[in-house]
Short mmCIF file of C-alpha atoms and ligand atoms in Angstrom, two decimals:
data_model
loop_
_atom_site.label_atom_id
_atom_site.label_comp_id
_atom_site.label_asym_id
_atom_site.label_seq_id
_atom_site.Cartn_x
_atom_site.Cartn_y
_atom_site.Cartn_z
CA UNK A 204 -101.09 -46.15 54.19
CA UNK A 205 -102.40 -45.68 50.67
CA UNK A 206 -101.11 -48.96 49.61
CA UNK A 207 -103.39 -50.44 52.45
CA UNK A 208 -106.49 -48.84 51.27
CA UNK A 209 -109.22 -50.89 49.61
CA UNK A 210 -109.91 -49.63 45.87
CA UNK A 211 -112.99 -50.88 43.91
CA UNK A 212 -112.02 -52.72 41.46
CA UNK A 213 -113.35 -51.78 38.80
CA UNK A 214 -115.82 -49.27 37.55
CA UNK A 215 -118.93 -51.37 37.12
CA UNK A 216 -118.17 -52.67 40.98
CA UNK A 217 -117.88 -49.36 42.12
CA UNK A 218 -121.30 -47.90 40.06
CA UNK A 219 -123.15 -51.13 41.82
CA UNK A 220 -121.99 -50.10 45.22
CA UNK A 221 -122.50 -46.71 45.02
CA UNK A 222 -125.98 -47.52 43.10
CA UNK A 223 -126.44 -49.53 46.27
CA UNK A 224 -125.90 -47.21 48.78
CA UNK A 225 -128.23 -44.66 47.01
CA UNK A 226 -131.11 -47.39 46.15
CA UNK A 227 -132.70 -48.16 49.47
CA UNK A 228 -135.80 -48.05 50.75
CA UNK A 229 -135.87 -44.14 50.06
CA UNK A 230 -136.19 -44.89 46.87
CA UNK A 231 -138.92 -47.78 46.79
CA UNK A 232 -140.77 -46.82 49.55
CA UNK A 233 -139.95 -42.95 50.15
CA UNK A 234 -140.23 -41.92 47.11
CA UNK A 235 -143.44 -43.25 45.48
CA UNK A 236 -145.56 -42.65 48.96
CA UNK A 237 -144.00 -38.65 49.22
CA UNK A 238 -145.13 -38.35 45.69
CA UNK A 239 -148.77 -39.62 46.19
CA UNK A 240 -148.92 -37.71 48.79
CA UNK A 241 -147.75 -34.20 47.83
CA UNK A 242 -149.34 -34.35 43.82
CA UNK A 243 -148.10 -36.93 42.39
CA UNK A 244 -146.39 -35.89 39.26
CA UNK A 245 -145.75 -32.02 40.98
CA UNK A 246 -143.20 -33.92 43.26
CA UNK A 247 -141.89 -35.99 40.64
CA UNK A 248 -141.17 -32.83 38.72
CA UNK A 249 -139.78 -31.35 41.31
CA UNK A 250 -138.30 -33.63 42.71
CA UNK A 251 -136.19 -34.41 38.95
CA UNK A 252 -135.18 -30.94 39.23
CA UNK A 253 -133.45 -30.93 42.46
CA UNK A 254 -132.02 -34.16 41.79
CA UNK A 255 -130.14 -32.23 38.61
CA UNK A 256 -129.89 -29.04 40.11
CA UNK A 257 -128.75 -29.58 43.61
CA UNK A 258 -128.20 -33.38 44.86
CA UNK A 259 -126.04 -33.97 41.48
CA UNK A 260 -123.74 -31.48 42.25
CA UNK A 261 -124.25 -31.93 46.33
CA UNK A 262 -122.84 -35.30 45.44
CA UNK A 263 -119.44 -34.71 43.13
CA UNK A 264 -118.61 -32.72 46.01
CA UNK A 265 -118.27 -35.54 47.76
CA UNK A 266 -116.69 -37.95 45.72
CA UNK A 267 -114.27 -35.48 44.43
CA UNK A 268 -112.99 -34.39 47.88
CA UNK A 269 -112.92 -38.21 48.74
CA UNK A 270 -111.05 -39.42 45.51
CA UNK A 271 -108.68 -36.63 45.96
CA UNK A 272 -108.01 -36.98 49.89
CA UNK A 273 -108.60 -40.97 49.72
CA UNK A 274 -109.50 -40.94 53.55
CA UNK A 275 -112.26 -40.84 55.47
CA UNK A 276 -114.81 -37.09 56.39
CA UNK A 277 -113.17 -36.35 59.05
CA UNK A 278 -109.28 -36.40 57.67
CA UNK A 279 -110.29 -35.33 53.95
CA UNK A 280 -112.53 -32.17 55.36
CA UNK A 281 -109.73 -31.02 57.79
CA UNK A 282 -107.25 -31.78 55.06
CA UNK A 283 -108.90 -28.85 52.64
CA UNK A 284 -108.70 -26.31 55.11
CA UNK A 285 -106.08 -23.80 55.15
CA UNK A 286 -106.85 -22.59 58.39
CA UNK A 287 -107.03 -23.86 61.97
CA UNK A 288 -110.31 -22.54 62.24
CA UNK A 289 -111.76 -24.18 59.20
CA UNK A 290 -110.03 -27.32 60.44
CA UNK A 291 -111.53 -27.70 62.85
CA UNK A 292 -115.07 -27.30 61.81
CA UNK A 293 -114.36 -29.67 58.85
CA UNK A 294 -113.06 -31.96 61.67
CA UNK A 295 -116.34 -31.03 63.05
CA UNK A 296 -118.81 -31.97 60.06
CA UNK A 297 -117.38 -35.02 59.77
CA UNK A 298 -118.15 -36.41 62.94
CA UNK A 299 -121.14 -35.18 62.91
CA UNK A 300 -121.78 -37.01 59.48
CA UNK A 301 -120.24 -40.26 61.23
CA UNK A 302 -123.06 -39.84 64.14
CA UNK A 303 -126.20 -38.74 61.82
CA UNK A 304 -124.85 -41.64 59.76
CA UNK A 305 -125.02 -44.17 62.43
CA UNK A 306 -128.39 -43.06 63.64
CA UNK A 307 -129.91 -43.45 60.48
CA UNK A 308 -128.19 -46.96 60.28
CA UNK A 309 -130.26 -47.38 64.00
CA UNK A 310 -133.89 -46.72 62.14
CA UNK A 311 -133.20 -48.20 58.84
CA UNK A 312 -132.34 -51.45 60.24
CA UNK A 313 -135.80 -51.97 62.47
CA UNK A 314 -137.71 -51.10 59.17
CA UNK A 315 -135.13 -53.41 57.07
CA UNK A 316 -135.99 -56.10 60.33
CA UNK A 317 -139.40 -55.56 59.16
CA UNK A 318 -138.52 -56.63 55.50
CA UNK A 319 -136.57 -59.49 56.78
CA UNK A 320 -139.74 -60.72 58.73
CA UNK A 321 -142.07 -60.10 56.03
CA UNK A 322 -139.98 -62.14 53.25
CA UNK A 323 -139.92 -65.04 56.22
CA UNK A 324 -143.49 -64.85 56.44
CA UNK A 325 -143.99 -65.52 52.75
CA UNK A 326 -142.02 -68.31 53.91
CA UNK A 327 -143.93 -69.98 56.18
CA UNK A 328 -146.89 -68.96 54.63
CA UNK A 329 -145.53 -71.68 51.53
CA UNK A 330 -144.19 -74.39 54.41
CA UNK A 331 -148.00 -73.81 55.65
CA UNK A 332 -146.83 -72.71 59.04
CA UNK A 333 -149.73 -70.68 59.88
CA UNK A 334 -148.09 -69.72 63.59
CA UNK A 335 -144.81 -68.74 62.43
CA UNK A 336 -146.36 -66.21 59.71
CA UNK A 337 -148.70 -65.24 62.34
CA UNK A 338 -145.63 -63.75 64.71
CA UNK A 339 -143.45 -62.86 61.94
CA UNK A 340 -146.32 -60.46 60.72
CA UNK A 341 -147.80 -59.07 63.88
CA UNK A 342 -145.93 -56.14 65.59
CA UNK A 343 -143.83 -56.55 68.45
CA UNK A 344 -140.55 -55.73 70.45
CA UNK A 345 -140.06 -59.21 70.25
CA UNK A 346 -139.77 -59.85 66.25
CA UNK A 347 -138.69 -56.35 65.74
CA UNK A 348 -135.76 -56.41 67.83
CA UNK A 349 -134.87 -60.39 66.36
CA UNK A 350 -135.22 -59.30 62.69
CA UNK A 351 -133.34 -55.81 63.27
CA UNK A 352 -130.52 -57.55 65.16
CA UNK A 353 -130.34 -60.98 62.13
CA UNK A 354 -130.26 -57.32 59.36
CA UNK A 355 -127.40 -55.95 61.52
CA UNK A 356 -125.43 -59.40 61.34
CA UNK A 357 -125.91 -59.60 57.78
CA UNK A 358 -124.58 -55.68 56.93
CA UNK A 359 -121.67 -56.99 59.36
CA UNK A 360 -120.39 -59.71 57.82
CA UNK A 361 -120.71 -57.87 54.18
CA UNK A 362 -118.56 -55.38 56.39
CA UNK A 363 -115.83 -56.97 57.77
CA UNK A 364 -114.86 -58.62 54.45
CA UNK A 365 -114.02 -55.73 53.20
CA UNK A 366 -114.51 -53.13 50.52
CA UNK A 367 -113.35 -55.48 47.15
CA UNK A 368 -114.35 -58.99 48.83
CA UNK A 369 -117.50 -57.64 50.57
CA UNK A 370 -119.14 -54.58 49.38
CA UNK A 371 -118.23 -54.56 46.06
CA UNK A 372 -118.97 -58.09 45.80
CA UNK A 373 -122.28 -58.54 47.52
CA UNK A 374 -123.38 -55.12 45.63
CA UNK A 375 -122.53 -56.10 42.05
CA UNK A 376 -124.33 -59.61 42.59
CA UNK A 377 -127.71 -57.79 44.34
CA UNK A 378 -128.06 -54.62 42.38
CA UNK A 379 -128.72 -56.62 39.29
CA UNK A 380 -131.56 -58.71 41.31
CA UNK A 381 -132.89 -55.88 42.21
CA UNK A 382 -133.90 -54.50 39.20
CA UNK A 383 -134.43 -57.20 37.89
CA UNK A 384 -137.25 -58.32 40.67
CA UNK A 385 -137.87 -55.22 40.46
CA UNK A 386 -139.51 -54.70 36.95
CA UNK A 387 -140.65 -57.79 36.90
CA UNK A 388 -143.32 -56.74 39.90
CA UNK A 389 -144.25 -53.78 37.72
CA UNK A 390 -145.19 -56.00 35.28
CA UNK A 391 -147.46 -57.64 36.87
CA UNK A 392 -149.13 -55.25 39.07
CA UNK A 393 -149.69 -53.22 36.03
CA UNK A 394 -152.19 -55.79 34.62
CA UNK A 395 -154.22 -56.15 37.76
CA UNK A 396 -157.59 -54.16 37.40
CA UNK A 397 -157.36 -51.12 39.03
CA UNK A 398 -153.54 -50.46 38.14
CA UNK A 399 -154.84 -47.61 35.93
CA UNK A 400 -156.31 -45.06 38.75
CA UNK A 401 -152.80 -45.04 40.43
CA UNK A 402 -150.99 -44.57 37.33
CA UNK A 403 -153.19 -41.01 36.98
CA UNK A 404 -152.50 -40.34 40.78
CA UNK A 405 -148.69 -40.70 40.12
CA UNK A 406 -148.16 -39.11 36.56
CA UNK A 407 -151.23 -36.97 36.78
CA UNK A 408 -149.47 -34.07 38.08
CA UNK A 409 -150.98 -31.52 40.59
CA UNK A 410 -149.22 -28.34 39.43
CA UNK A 411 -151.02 -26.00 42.03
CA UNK A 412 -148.57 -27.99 44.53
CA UNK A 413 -145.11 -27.05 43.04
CA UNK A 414 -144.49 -23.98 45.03
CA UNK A 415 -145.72 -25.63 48.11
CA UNK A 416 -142.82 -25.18 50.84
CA UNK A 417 -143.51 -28.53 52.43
CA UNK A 418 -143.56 -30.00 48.61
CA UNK A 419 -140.05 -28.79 48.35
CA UNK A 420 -139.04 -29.62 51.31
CA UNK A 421 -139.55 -32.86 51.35
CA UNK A 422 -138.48 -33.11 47.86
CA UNK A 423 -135.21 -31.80 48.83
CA UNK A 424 -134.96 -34.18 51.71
CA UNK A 425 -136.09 -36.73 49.49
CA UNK A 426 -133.23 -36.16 47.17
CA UNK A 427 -130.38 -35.96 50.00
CA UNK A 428 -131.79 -39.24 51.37
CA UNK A 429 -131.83 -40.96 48.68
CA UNK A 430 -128.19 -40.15 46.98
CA UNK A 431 -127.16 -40.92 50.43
CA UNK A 432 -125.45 -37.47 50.37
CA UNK A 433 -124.29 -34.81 53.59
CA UNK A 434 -123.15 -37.92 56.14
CA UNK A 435 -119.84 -39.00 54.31
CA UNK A 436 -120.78 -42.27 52.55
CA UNK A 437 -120.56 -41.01 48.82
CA UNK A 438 -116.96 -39.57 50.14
CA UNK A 439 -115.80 -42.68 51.31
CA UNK A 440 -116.96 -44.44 48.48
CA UNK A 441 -115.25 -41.63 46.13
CA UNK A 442 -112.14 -42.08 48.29
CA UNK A 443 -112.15 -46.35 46.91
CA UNK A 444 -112.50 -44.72 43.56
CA UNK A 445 -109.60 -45.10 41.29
CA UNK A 446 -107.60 -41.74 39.30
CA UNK A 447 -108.65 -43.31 36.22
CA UNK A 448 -112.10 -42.58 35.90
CA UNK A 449 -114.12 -40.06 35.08
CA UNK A 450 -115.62 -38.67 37.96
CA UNK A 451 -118.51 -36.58 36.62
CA UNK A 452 -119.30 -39.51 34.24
CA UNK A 453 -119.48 -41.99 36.84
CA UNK A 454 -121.65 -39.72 39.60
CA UNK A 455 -123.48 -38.92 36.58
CA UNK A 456 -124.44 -42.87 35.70
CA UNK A 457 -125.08 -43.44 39.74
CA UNK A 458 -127.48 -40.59 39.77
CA UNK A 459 -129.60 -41.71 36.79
CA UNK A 460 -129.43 -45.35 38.31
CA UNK A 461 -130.77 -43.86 41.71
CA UNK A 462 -133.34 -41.81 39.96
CA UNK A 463 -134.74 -44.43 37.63
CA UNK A 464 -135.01 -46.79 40.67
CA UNK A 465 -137.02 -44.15 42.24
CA UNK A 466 -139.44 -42.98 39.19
CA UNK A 467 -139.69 -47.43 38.75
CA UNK A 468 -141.03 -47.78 42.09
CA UNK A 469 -144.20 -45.41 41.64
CA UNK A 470 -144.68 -47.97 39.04
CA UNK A 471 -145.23 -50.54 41.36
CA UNK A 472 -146.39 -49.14 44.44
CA UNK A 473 -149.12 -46.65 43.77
CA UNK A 474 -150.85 -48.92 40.96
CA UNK A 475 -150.43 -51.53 44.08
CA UNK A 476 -152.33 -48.99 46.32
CA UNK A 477 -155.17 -48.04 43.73
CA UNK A 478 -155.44 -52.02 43.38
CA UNK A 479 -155.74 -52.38 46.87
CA UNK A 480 -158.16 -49.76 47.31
CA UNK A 481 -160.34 -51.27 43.89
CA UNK A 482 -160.47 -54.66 46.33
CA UNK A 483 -161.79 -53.05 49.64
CA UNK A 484 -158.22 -52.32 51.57
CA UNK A 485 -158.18 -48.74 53.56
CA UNK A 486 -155.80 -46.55 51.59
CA UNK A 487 -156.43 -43.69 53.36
CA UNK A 488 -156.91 -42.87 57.04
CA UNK A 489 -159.26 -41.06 58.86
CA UNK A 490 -157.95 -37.65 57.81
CA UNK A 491 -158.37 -38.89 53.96
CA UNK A 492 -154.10 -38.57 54.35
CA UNK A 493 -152.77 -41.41 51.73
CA UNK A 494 -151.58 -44.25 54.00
CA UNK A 495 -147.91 -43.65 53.50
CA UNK A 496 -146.15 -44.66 56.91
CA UNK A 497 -145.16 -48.02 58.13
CA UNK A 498 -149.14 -49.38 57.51
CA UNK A 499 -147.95 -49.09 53.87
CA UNK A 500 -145.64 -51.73 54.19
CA UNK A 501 -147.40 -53.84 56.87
CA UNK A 502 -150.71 -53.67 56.58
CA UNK A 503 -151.57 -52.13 53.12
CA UNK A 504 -149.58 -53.83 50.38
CA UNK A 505 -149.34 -57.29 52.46
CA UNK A 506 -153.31 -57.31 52.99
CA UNK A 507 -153.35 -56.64 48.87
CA UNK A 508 -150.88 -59.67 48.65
CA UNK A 509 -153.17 -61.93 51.07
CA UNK A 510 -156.02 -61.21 48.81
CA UNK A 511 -154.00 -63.15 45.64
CA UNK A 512 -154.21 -66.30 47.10
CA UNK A 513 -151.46 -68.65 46.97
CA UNK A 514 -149.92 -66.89 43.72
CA UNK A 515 -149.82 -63.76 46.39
CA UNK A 516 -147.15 -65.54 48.25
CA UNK A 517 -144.68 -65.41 45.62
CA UNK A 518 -145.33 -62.03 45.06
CA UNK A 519 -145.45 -60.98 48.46
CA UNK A 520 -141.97 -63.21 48.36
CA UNK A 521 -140.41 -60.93 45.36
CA UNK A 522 -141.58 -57.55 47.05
CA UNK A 523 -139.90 -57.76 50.31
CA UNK A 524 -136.64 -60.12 49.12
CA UNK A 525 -136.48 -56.77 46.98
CA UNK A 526 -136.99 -54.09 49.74
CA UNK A 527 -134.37 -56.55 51.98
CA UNK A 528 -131.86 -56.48 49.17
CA UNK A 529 -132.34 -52.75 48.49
CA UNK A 530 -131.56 -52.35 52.45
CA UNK A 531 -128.88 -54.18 52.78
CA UNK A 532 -126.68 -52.75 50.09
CA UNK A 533 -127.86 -49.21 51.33
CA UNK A 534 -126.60 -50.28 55.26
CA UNK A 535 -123.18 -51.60 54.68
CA UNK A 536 -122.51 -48.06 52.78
CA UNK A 537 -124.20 -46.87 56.73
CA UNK A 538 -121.95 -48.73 58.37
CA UNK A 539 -118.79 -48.17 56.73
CA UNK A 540 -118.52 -44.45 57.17
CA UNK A 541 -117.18 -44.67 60.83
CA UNK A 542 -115.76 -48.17 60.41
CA UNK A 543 -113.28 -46.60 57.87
CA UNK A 544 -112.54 -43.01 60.35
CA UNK A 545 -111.56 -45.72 62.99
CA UNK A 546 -109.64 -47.93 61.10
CA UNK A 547 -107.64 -45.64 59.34
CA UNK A 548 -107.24 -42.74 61.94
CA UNK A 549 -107.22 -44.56 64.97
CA UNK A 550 -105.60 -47.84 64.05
CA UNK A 551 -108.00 -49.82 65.01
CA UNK A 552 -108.74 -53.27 63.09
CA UNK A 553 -111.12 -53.39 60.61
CA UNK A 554 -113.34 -56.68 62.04
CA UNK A 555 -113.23 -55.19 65.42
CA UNK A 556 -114.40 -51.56 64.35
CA UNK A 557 -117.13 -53.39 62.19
CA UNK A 558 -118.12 -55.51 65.29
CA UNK A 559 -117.85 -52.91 67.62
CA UNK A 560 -119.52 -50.28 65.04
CA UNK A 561 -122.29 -52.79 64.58
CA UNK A 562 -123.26 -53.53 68.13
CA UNK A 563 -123.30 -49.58 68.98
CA UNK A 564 -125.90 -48.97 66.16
CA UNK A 565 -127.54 -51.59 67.00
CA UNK A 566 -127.88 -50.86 70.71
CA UNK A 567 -128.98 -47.52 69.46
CA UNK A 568 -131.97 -49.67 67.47
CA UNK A 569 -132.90 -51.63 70.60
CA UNK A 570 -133.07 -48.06 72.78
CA UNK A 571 -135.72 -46.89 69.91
CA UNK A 572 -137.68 -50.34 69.35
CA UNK A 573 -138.63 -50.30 73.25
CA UNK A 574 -139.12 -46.53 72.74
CA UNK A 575 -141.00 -46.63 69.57
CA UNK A 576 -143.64 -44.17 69.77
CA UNK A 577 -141.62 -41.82 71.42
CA UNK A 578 -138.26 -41.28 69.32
CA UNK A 579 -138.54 -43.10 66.20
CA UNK A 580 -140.46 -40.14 64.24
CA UNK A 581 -138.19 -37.98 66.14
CA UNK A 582 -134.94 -39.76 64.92
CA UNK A 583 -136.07 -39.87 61.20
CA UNK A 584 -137.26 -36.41 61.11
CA UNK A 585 -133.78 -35.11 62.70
CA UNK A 586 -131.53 -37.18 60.95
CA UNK A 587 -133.35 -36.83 57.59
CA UNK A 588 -134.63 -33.09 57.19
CA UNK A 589 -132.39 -31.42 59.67
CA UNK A 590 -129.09 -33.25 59.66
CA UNK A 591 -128.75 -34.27 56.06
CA UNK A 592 -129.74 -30.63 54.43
CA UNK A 593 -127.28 -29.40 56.86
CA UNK A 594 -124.43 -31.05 56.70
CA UNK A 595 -124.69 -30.94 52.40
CA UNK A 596 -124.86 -27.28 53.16
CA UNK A 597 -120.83 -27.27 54.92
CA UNK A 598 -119.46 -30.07 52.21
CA UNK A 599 -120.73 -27.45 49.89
CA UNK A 600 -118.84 -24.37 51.71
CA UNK A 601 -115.79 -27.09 51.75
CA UNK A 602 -115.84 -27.56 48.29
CA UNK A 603 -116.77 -24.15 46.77
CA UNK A 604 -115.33 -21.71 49.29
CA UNK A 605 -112.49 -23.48 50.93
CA UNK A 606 -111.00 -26.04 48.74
CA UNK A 607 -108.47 -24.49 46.64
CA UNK A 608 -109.88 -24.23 42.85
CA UNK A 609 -106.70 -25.49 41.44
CA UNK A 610 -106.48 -28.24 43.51
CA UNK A 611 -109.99 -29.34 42.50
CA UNK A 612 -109.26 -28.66 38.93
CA UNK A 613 -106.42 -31.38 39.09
CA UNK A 614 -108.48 -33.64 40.87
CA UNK A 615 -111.19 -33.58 38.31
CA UNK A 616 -108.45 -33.76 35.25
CA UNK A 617 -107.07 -37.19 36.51
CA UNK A 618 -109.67 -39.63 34.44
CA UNK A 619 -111.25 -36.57 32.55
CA UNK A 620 -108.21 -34.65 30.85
CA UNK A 621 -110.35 -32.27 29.00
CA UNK A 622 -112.16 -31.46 32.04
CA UNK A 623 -111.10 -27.71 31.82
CA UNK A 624 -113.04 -27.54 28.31
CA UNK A 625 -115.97 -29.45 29.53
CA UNK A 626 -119.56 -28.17 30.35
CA UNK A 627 -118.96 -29.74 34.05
CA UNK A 628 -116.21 -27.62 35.08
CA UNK A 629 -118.18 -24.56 33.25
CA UNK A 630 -121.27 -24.69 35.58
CA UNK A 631 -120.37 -27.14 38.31
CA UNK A 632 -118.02 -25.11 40.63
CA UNK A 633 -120.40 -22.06 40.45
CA UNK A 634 -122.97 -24.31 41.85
CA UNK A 635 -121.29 -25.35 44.51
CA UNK A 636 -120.45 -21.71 45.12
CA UNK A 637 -123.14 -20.68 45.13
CA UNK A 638 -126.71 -22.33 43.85
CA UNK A 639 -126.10 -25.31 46.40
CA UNK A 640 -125.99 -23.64 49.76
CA UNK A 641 -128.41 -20.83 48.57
CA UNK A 642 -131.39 -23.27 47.37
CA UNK A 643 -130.52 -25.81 50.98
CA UNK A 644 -130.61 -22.16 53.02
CA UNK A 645 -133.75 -20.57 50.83
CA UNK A 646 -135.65 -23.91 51.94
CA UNK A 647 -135.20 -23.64 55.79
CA UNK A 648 -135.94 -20.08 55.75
CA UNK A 649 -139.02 -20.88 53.56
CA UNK A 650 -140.02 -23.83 56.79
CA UNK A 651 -139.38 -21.21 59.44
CA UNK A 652 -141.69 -18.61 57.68
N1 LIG B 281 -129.82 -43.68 50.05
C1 LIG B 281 -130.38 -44.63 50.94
C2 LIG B 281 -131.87 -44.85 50.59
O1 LIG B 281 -132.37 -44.25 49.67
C3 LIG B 281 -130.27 -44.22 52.38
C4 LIG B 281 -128.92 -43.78 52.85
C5 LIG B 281 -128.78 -42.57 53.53
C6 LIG B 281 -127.80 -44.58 52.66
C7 LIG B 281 -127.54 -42.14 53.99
C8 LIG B 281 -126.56 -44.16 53.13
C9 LIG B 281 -126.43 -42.95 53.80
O2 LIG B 281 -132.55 -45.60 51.21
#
């Protein structure tokens, strides 16, 4: 079976992918909005701690178990237990990974339909098609379930091709667009008047706020989210992940890469919002709440790019062929959690399990566009802050408490010979011991008192 496997194939493809997976919109749209709205720099600070602290490690769990096993949740967890019991509840977290996983595929595609839409609309607003833009940027079940189902049939037919040919390949030719785009927008923004005031909102740090439960909360959410961590994707990806390298090293580089991504973005967007505001746009709401939800996206930052004139379509162009690109790369990781359970424990083949993968998730998407009001908070909130936490919490038991140490030690050695001497294997497995699932447990007892 081994021989079968796809294998990045090499370490830059596999530190795009994995950078993919992590960058989405958590990073460029999560992250900048939950800092602005819980003290700007006091969430930043925090949220760099946790990162270090408690996703870093949260996350060579993963890869290491997935390197070492080179199969899917589901086998690799069950594989690491020694007994039945345990078996079966590592059994267990991995398909509950492969559903949490595939709901959060469900959401992220109607917002990454939204993207889609909004990087048409620039579009037609250049081709002068007043109608078109008109449709493509006014809500509806309409455009939302069009755009979510054209994002689905692009993360498909990354899919099917494969892990070399197709995510590998499609994420070591976007990543570098990305940032590229990406700091080329905070370039600009930052010499618009009024850039200044969100700069201070952002960096300006709020330090009554650090203890704040829901600060740390969300910052720990934040941090799961965004290294993609608790549902199985960084395990598959670590399974793809050749014995040569260094593991630490590499999960090292990808968290950096996620993180500087994330601080980047409250480059652009929050100088965008304080711009915005400077030119008569609502920034807040009624409650004087920062307007961080989807308005951000739809109404705030495009009403800002409306107000450029025509040299606003080519930004408004950049901004959401950026968020689409950061989507998409994030998605096909989504997808290919159960697409690799089912093609590898059940036998299926791998462009049927993509299709068939696909079109469940995406009926999932329809069920919550027509239900919008009703279970789209709901399905973010569970997936994101209950789920996610959650499941980190058991790959941490898994790795600290079940996995035998010598086993792991091995594991870590192949790529990193001198791992024994190393400052990695000196603190790391006494985090995931211990620090790990105490800080994820500490914070929902902290949200139930
Ligand atoms: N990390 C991605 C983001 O920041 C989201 C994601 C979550 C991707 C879970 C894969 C799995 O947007």
């Amino acid at each position: 079976m081994s021989t079968a496997r796809g294998e990045f194939s090499s370490r830059f493809g596999f530190l795009m992918a994995a950078t993919g997976s992590a960058v989405g919109l958590g990073n460029i749209w999560g992250f900048p909005t939950n800092a602005a709205s819980n003290g700007g720099a006091a969430f930043l600070f925090t949220y760099v701690i946790l990162a270090f602290v408690m996703a870093y490690p949260a996350f060579m769990a993963e890869l290491i178990i997935g390197r070492y096993s080179k199969s899917n949740a589901v086998t690799a967890l069950r594989g690491l237990a020694t007994s039945p019991g345990a078996a079966r509840v590592g059994a267990g977290v991995g398909f509950a990974g492969m559903i949490t996983v595939t709901l959060i595929l469900s959401f992220y595609a109607i917002i990454s339909g939204w993207m889609l839409a909004y990087m048409f609309a620039a579009m037609t607003d250049i081709a002068r098609l007043e109608s078109a833009s008109t449709w493509l940027t006014q809500s509806g079940t309409t455009r939302d379930a069009v755009f979510a189902g054209i994002f689905y049939l692009l993360t498909i037919y990354i899919v099917v091709a494969g892990v070399k040919n197709g995510i590998e390949k499609w994420s070591s030719r976007l990543m570098p667009s990305l940032y590229l785009i990406l700091i080329i927008l905070i370039v600009y923004v930052l010499t618009l008047d009024g850039a200044m005031e969100g700069l201070r909102m952002y960096l300006v740090p709020d330090f009554s706020r650090v203890a704040d439960p829901q600060l740390i909360l969300s910052a720990m959410g934040q941090a799961f989210f965004s290294l993609s961590l608790g549902v199985g994707t960084m395990l598959i990806y670590g399974s793809y992940v050749s014995k040569k390298e260094n593991l630490p090293a590499i999960g090292g580089m990808v968290t950096v890469l996620d993180m500087s991504v994330a601080l980047l973005a409250g480059l652009l967007i929050l100088p965008a919002m304080s711009v915005a505001q400077l030119n008569g746009i609502q920034i807040y709401d009624e409650q004087g709440a920062l307007i961080a939800g989807p308005a951000l996206i739809t109404s705030v930052l495009p009403a800002l790019f409306d107000q450029m004139g025509d040299g606003g379509i080519l930004v408004a162009l950049a901004f959401f062929a950026l968020m689409s690109i950061a989507a998409l790369t994030s998605s096909i990781s989504m997808l290919e959690v159960p697409v690799a359970y089912f093609v590898e424990d059940r036998g299926v083949s791998r462009r049927k399990a993509v299709i068939v993968l696909g079109a469940v998730a995406a009926s999932v998407s329809m069920v919550i566009i027509w239900n919008f009001g009703l279970m789209f908070d709901w399905v973010v909130r569970l997936t994101t802050e209950f789920s996610q936490p959650l499941l980190g919490f058991f790959f941490a038991i898994f790795a600290g408490w079940v996995w035998n140490r010598n086993a792991l030690l091995t594991e870590i050695k192949q790529g990193y010979p001198e791992a024994e001497s190393g400052l990695f294997w000196r603190i790391w497995p006494w985090y995931i011991k211990f620090v790990c699932p105490l800080i994820i447990l500490a914070v929902y007892i902290q949200l139930i008192i």
